[in-house]
């Protein structure tokens, strides 16, 4: 039955159906096979509805709305200008500024695709003018945007936390260390690239210009303070932090910066509503699918077939990384989290792995796969935004993918990279 379900999904995907159609078709087929017909279909519908019932999922549309408001406003530009003022004049400074801006905006939006748009749109022309090749520029933007999936708030971590029952607050804090590590590794590569290709440096900003850029960026910089500080200080939960972020984004862009008008609210709300609808449909269908495969004990059969059940903790982590990385090269990240997390749940539990460490690694692999050919979603976002051909967008990605895979290896070898801040923040 498991093989047939997978063939149904692959076949419908190849025929061009949206991801929710193959997922629900395969799940319904599995249900009918197990219960001999459609008589108990109400049970399946209940499982789907149960997938979107957890209150913590309210944070998803909230963070999407906050990101949409900031993308259309001035927050991204102000953060970029501040970063450029301090490190833009170093060798490779413009590229490092791009990676840093992606990290900062990721700490504001939690969305890789929003980061590609908000940071890539203004900085790509500057990088091309400065002498960076377009393949390198595009690859840097889409891969540095992956850091947004690790730095809180992270929509991927919210989905994983709901599916696995792991603390979202702990996941958020644990994502900071790996995010900073990847930014550092990207910066080293940018420096090497700039020296190797003799890329000229930018004009050095005066201290007055730097002070002005900090003043302008001060308000947007409060977003990560609100999220991390509020959660760490026990002031509010991740869901409440999301609501506060929406209010803060609204006041910032509509009242303080006055970049947006009340007439823009409809357009922003419509965009957020469409994205949220897609996400929640996928979550509902994914929960139904997960229930079917769990009921049929498919996860145990798969893990036994590939020998994961006999592997130690490191072996399980490596298997998880490989599975999630490959899956996200072809399928939407949210769907991959929904489908694969329950499959590996028995092995994670039997080996005693920290679910927070597993969540960080899964989020990282999902982010890598999102920017990896052939069908990484960030690749197609870049194609749509920058109007560049597919082959040009993916040409510069291999070095960045290597760096991200190396970062995953370091986290497996040294779990403290992810768990140190979590242990400090949530120690008894």
Coordinates of C-alpha atoms in Angstrom, one line a residue:
X1 CA 0.0 0.0 0.0
X2 CA 2.8 2.4 0.8
X3 CA 4.4 1.9 -2.6
X4 CA 1.1 2.6 -4.3
X5 CA 0.5 5.7 -2.3
X6 CA 4.0 7.0 -3.2
X7 CA 3.4 6.2 -6.9
X8 CA 0.1 8.1 -6.8
X9 CA 1.8 11.2 -5.4
X10 CA 4.7 11.1 -7.8
X11 CA 2.4 10.5 -10.8
X12 CA 0.1 13.4 -10.0
X13 CA 3.0 15.7 -9.3
X14 CA 4.5 14.9 -12.7
X15 CA 1.1 15.7 -14.2
X16 CA 1.3 19.2 -12.7
X17 CA -1.3 19.0 -10.0
X18 CA -0.9 21.3 -7.0
X19 CA 0.8 19.6 -4.0
X20 CA -2.4 19.3 -2.0
X21 CA -4.1 17.1 -4.7
X22 CA -1.5 14.3 -4.8
X23 CA -1.3 14.4 -1.0
X24 CA -5.0 14.0 -0.3
X25 CA -5.5 11.6 -3.2
X26 CA -2.8 9.3 -1.8
X27 CA -4.2 9.6 1.7
X28 CA -7.8 8.9 0.6
X29 CA -6.5 5.8 -1.3
X30 CA -4.8 4.6 1.8
X31 CA -7.9 5.2 3.9
X32 CA -10.1 3.3 1.5
X33 CA -7.7 0.3 1.3
X34 CA -7.6 0.1 5.1
X35 CA -11.3 0.5 5.9
X36 CA -12.7 -1.1 2.8
X37 CA -14.6 1.9 1.4
X38 CA -15.7 5.4 2.1
X39 CA -18.1 4.5 5.0
X40 CA -15.9 6.0 7.7
X41 CA -14.6 9.0 5.7
X42 CA -15.8 11.2 8.5
X43 CA -12.9 9.9 10.7
X44 CA -10.4 11.0 8.0
X45 CA -12.0 14.5 7.8
X46 CA -11.8 14.8 11.6
X47 CA -8.1 14.0 11.5
X48 CA -7.6 16.7 8.8
X49 CA -9.5 19.3 10.9
X50 CA -7.5 18.2 14.0
X51 CA -4.3 19.2 12.1
X52 CA -5.3 22.9 12.0
X53 CA -6.8 23.0 15.5
X54 CA -3.7 23.7 17.6
X55 CA -3.7 27.3 18.8
X56 CA 0.0 27.7 18.1
X57 CA -0.7 27.6 14.4
X58 CA -2.3 31.0 14.8
X59 CA 1.3 32.3 14.8
X60 CA 1.7 31.3 11.1
X61 CA -0.8 33.8 9.5
X62 CA 0.4 36.5 12.0
X63 CA 4.0 36.2 11.0
X64 CA 3.0 36.1 7.3
X65 CA 1.0 39.3 7.8
X66 CA 3.8 41.0 9.6
X67 CA 6.3 40.0 6.9
X68 CA 3.9 41.2 4.2
X69 CA 3.5 44.6 5.8
X70 CA 7.3 45.1 6.3
X71 CA 8.1 43.9 2.8
X72 CA 5.9 46.5 1.3
X73 CA 7.1 49.2 3.7
X74 CA 10.5 50.7 4.7
X75 CA 11.8 48.2 7.3
X76 CA 13.9 46.1 4.8
X77 CA 15.5 49.1 3.2
X78 CA 16.4 50.6 6.5
X79 CA 18.0 47.4 7.8
X80 CA 20.0 47.1 4.5
X81 CA 21.2 50.7 4.7
X82 CA 22.5 50.2 8.2
X83 CA 24.4 47.0 7.4
X84 CA 25.9 48.6 4.3
X85 CA 27.1 51.6 6.3
X86 CA 29.2 49.4 8.6
X87 CA 30.6 46.7 6.5
X88 CA 29.9 47.7 2.9
X89 CA 33.5 49.1 2.4
X90 CA 35.3 45.9 3.3
X91 CA 36.6 43.5 0.7
X92 CA 33.5 41.5 -0.3
X93 CA 31.5 43.8 2.0
X94 CA 28.6 44.2 -0.3
X95 CA 28.1 40.4 -0.6
X96 CA 28.6 40.1 3.2
X97 CA 26.0 42.9 3.7
X98 CA 23.6 41.0 1.5
X99 CA 24.0 37.9 3.6
X100 CA 23.7 39.9 6.9
X101 CA 20.6 41.7 5.6
X102 CA 19.0 38.4 4.8
X103 CA 19.7 37.2 8.3
X104 CA 18.3 40.4 9.9
X105 CA 15.2 40.4 7.7
X106 CA 14.8 36.7 8.5
X107 CA 14.7 37.7 12.2
X108 CA 11.8 40.0 11.2
X109 CA 9.8 37.9 8.7
X110 CA 10.5 34.2 9.2
X111 CA 10.0 33.6 5.5
X112 CA 12.7 32.7 3.0
X113 CA 10.6 33.8 0.0
X114 CA 9.8 37.2 1.6
X115 CA 13.5 37.6 2.3
X116 CA 14.4 36.9 -1.3
X117 CA 12.0 39.7 -2.4
X118 CA 12.8 42.2 0.3
X119 CA 16.6 41.9 0.3
X120 CA 17.3 40.7 -3.2
X121 CA 15.3 43.4 -5.1
X122 CA 17.4 46.4 -3.9
X123 CA 20.8 44.6 -3.4
X124 CA 21.1 42.6 -6.6
X125 CA 21.5 45.7 -8.9
X126 CA 24.1 47.0 -6.5
X127 CA 26.1 43.8 -6.5
X128 CA 26.0 43.6 -10.3
X129 CA 27.1 47.2 -10.6
X130 CA 30.0 46.4 -8.2
X131 CA 31.3 43.6 -10.3
X132 CA 29.8 40.5 -8.9
X133 CA 28.6 37.9 -11.4
X134 CA 24.8 37.4 -11.6
X135 CA 25.0 33.6 -10.9
X136 CA 27.0 34.3 -7.7
X137 CA 24.6 37.1 -6.7
X138 CA 21.5 35.1 -7.3
X139 CA 22.9 32.1 -5.5
X140 CA 23.9 34.2 -2.5
X141 CA 20.5 35.8 -2.2
X142 CA 18.5 32.6 -2.4
X143 CA 20.8 30.7 -0.1
X144 CA 21.4 33.5 2.5
X145 CA 17.6 33.8 2.6
X146 CA 17.6 30.2 4.0
X147 CA 18.9 31.7 7.2
X148 CA 15.4 33.1 7.7
X149 CA 14.1 29.6 8.2
X150 CA 16.5 29.2 11.2
X151 CA 16.4 32.6 12.8
X152 CA 13.2 33.2 14.8
X153 CA 10.5 33.6 13.9
X154 CA 10.5 30.5 11.7
X155 CA 7.4 29.2 10.1
X156 CA 9.0 25.9 9.5
X157 CA 9.8 25.5 13.1
X158 CA 6.2 26.3 14.0
X159 CA 5.0 23.6 11.8
X160 CA 7.5 21.1 13.1
X161 CA 6.7 22.1 16.7
X162 CA 3.0 21.5 16.2
X163 CA 3.5 18.1 14.4
X164 CA 6.1 16.8 16.9
X165 CA 4.8 18.4 20.1
X166 CA 8.1 20.2 20.6
X167 CA 8.3 23.5 22.3
X168 CA 8.2 26.2 19.7
X169 CA 9.8 28.7 22.1
X170 CA 12.8 26.3 22.5
X171 CA 13.0 25.8 18.8
X172 CA 13.1 29.5 18.2
X173 CA 16.0 30.1 20.6
X174 CA 17.9 27.0 19.3
X175 CA 17.8 28.3 15.7
X176 CA 19.9 31.4 16.6
X177 CA 23.3 29.6 16.9
X178 CA 23.1 27.7 13.6
X179 CA 21.8 30.8 11.8
X180 CA 24.8 32.9 13.0
X181 CA 27.2 30.0 12.1
X182 CA 25.9 29.9 8.6
X183 CA 26.1 33.7 8.2
X184 CA 29.8 33.5 9.3
X185 CA 30.6 30.7 6.8
X186 CA 28.8 32.6 4.0
X187 CA 30.8 35.7 4.9
X188 CA 34.1 33.8 4.6
X189 CA 33.1 32.5 1.2
X190 CA 32.1 36.0 0.1
X191 CA 35.5 37.4 1.2
X192 CA 37.3 34.6 -0.7
X193 CA 35.2 35.2 -3.8
X194 CA 35.9 39.0 -3.7
X195 CA 39.6 38.5 -3.5
X196 CA 39.7 35.8 -6.1
X197 CA 37.7 37.9 -8.6
X198 CA 39.3 41.3 -7.5
X199 CA 35.9 42.9 -6.8
X200 CA 36.3 46.6 -5.9
X201 CA 35.3 47.8 -2.5
X202 CA 32.5 50.3 -1.8
X203 CA 33.1 53.9 -0.4
X204 CA 33.5 54.0 3.3
X205 CA 30.6 55.6 5.2
X206 CA 31.4 58.3 7.7
X207 CA 30.5 57.9 11.3
X208 CA 27.8 60.5 10.9
X209 CA 26.2 58.4 8.1
X210 CA 26.5 55.3 10.3
X211 CA 24.8 57.0 13.2
X212 CA 22.0 58.1 10.9
X213 CA 21.6 54.6 9.5
X214 CA 21.4 53.2 13.0
X215 CA 18.8 55.7 13.9
X216 CA 16.7 54.9 10.9
X217 CA 17.0 51.1 11.5
X218 CA 16.4 51.3 15.2
X219 CA 12.6 50.7 15.0
X220 CA 12.9 47.6 12.7
X221 CA 15.6 46.2 14.9
X222 CA 13.1 45.9 17.7
X223 CA 11.3 43.0 15.9
X224 CA 13.9 40.4 17.0
X225 CA 14.0 42.0 20.4
X226 CA 10.3 41.6 20.8
X227 CA 10.3 38.0 19.6
X228 CA 13.4 36.6 21.3
X229 CA 13.3 38.9 24.3
X230 CA 9.6 38.5 24.9
X231 CA 9.8 34.7 24.7
X232 CA 13.0 34.4 26.6
X233 CA 11.7 36.8 29.3
X234 CA 8.5 34.8 29.7
X235 CA 6.4 37.9 28.8
X236 CA 4.5 36.1 26.0
X237 CA 4.3 32.9 24.0
X238 CA 5.4 32.5 20.4
X239 CA 1.8 32.9 19.3
X240 CA 1.4 36.1 21.3
X241 CA 4.7 37.3 20.0
X242 CA 3.3 36.9 16.5
X243 CA 0.3 39.1 17.3
X244 CA 2.5 41.7 18.9
X245 CA 4.7 41.7 15.7
X246 CA 1.7 42.4 13.5
X247 CA 0.7 45.3 15.7
X248 CA 4.2 46.7 15.8
X249 CA 4.6 46.3 12.0
X250 CA 1.3 48.1 11.4
X251 CA 2.2 51.0 13.7
X252 CA 5.7 51.2 12.2
X253 CA 4.8 51.3 8.5
X254 CA 1.4 53.1 8.7
X255 CA 2.0 55.5 11.6
X256 CA 5.8 56.1 12.1
X257 CA 7.2 55.7 8.6
X258 CA 3.9 56.5 6.9
X259 CA 5.0 54.5 3.9
X260 CA 1.7 52.6 3.6
X261 CA -1.8 54.0 3.4
X262 CA -5.0 52.5 4.8
X263 CA -6.0 51.7 1.2
X264 CA -3.1 49.2 1.2
X265 CA -4.6 47.1 3.9
X266 CA -7.0 45.2 1.6
X267 CA -4.1 44.3 -0.8
X268 CA -1.9 43.1 2.1
X269 CA -4.7 41.2 3.8
X270 CA -5.7 39.5 0.5
X271 CA -2.1 38.4 -0.1
X272 CA -1.7 37.1 3.5
X273 CA -5.1 35.3 3.3
X274 CA -4.1 33.5 0.1
X275 CA -0.8 32.3 1.5
X276 CA -2.3 31.3 4.8
X277 CA -5.1 29.3 3.0
X278 CA -2.5 27.3 1.1
X279 CA -0.4 26.7 4.2
X280 CA -3.5 25.6 6.3
X281 CA -4.8 23.3 3.5
X282 CA -1.4 21.6 3.3
X283 CA -1.3 21.3 7.1
X284 CA -4.8 19.8 7.3
X285 CA -4.1 17.3 4.4
X286 CA -0.7 16.5 5.8
X287 CA -2.1 15.6 9.2
X288 CA -4.6 13.3 7.5
X289 CA -1.9 11.7 5.5
X290 CA 0.3 11.3 8.6
X291 CA -2.6 9.6 10.5
X292 CA -3.1 7.1 7.6
X293 CA 0.6 6.1 7.4
X294 CA 0.9 6.0 11.2
X295 CA -2.2 3.8 11.5
X296 CA -0.9 1.5 8.9
X297 CA 2.5 1.4 10.7
X298 CA 4.2 2.4 7.5
X299 CA 6.9 4.5 9.3
X300 CA 8.1 1.4 11.2
X301 CA 8.2 -0.7 8.0
X302 CA 10.2 2.0 6.1
X303 CA 12.7 2.5 9.0
X304 CA 13.2 -1.2 9.4
X305 CA 13.7 -1.7 5.6
X306 CA 16.4 1.0 5.4
X307 CA 18.1 -0.1 8.7
X308 CA 17.5 3.1 10.6
X309 CA 16.0 1.3 13.5
X310 CA 19.4 -0.4 14.2
X311 CA 21.3 2.9 13.8
X312 CA 22.6 5.0 16.7
X313 CA 21.7 8.6 17.3
X314 CA 24.2 9.9 14.8
X315 CA 23.0 7.5 12.2
X316 CA 19.4 8.5 12.7
X317 CA 20.4 12.2 12.4
X318 CA 22.3 11.6 9.2
X319 CA 19.4 9.6 7.8
X320 CA 17.0 12.5 8.7
X321 CA 19.2 15.0 7.1
X322 CA 19.5 13.0 3.8
X323 CA 15.8 12.3 3.6
X324 CA 14.6 15.9 4.3
X325 CA 17.3 17.4 2.0
X326 CA 16.3 15.2 -1.0
X327 CA 12.6 15.5 -0.4
X328 CA 12.7 19.3 -0.4
X329 CA 14.5 19.3 -3.7
X330 CA 11.2 18.2 -5.2
X331 CA 8.4 19.0 -2.8
X332 CA 7.1 22.1 -0.8
X333 CA 9.0 22.3 2.6
X334 CA 5.8 22.4 4.7
X335 CA 4.6 19.2 3.1
X336 CA 8.0 17.5 3.7
X337 CA 7.9 18.4 7.4
X338 CA 4.3 17.1 7.6
X339 CA 4.9 13.8 5.9
X340 CA 8.5 12.8 7.0
X341 CA 8.4 13.9 10.7
X342 CA 5.9 11.2 11.7
X343 CA 7.9 8.6 9.7
X344 CA 11.1 9.3 11.7
X345 CA 9.3 9.8 15.0
X346 CA 9.7 6.2 16.2
X347 CA 13.5 6.3 15.6
X348 CA 13.9 9.7 17.2
X349 CA 12.1 8.4 20.3
X350 CA 13.9 5.1 20.5
X351 CA 17.3 6.7 20.3
X352 CA 16.5 9.4 22.8
X353 CA 17.5 12.3 20.6
X354 CA 16.6 15.8 21.7
X355 CA 13.6 16.8 19.6
X356 CA 14.8 20.4 19.6
X357 CA 18.1 19.4 18.0
X358 CA 16.2 17.2 15.5
X359 CA 13.9 20.2 14.8
X360 CA 16.8 22.5 14.1
X361 CA 18.4 20.0 11.7
X362 CA 15.1 19.3 9.9
X363 CA 14.6 23.1 9.5
X364 CA 18.1 23.5 8.1
X365 CA 17.7 20.6 5.7
X366 CA 14.3 22.0 4.6
X367 CA 16.0 25.4 4.0
X368 CA 18.8 23.8 2.0
X369 CA 16.4 21.8 -0.2
X370 CA 14.3 25.0 -0.8
X371 CA 17.3 26.5 -2.7
X372 CA 18.5 23.3 -4.3
X373 CA 17.8 22.2 -7.9
X374 CA 15.7 20.9 -9.5
X375 CA 12.6 22.2 -7.8
X376 CA 13.6 24.2 -4.7
X377 CA 10.9 26.8 -4.1
X378 CA 13.3 29.7 -3.6
X379 CA 14.8 29.1 -7.0
X380 CA 11.4 29.7 -8.7
X381 CA 10.8 32.7 -6.5
X382 CA 14.1 34.2 -7.7
X383 CA 13.2 33.4 -11.3
X384 CA 9.8 35.2 -10.9
X385 CA 11.3 38.2 -9.1
X386 CA 14.5 38.8 -11.1
X387 CA 13.2 37.5 -14.5
X388 CA 16.3 35.3 -15.0
X389 CA 16.5 31.9 -16.7
X390 CA 16.6 28.8 -14.6
X391 CA 20.1 27.7 -15.4
X392 CA 21.5 31.1 -14.6
X393 CA 19.8 31.1 -11.2
X394 CA 21.1 27.7 -10.2
X395 CA 24.6 28.0 -11.7
X396 CA 26.2 29.5 -8.6
X397 CA 24.5 27.4 -6.0
X398 CA 26.9 24.4 -5.5
X399 CA 29.4 26.2 -3.1
X400 CA 26.6 27.5 -0.9
X401 CA 24.9 24.1 -0.8
X402 CA 28.3 22.7 0.3
X403 CA 28.6 25.2 3.0
X404 CA 25.1 24.5 4.3
X405 CA 25.7 20.8 4.3
X406 CA 29.0 21.4 6.1
X407 CA 27.0 23.4 8.7
X408 CA 24.6 20.5 9.2
X409 CA 27.6 18.2 9.8
X410 CA 29.0 20.6 12.4
X411 CA 25.7 20.7 14.2
X412 CA 25.6 16.9 14.3
X413 CA 29.1 16.8 15.6
X414 CA 28.7 19.6 18.0
X415 CA 25.0 19.8 19.1
X416 CA 25.9 22.6 21.5
X417 CA 25.8 25.0 18.5
X418 CA 22.0 24.6 18.6
X419 CA 21.4 23.7 22.2
X420 CA 23.6 26.0 24.2
X421 CA 21.3 29.0 24.0
X422 CA 18.3 26.8 24.5
X423 CA 19.8 25.4 27.7
X424 CA 20.7 28.8 29.0
X425 CA 17.3 30.3 28.2
X426 CA 15.2 27.4 29.5
X427 CA 17.4 25.8 32.3
X428 CA 15.5 24.9 35.4

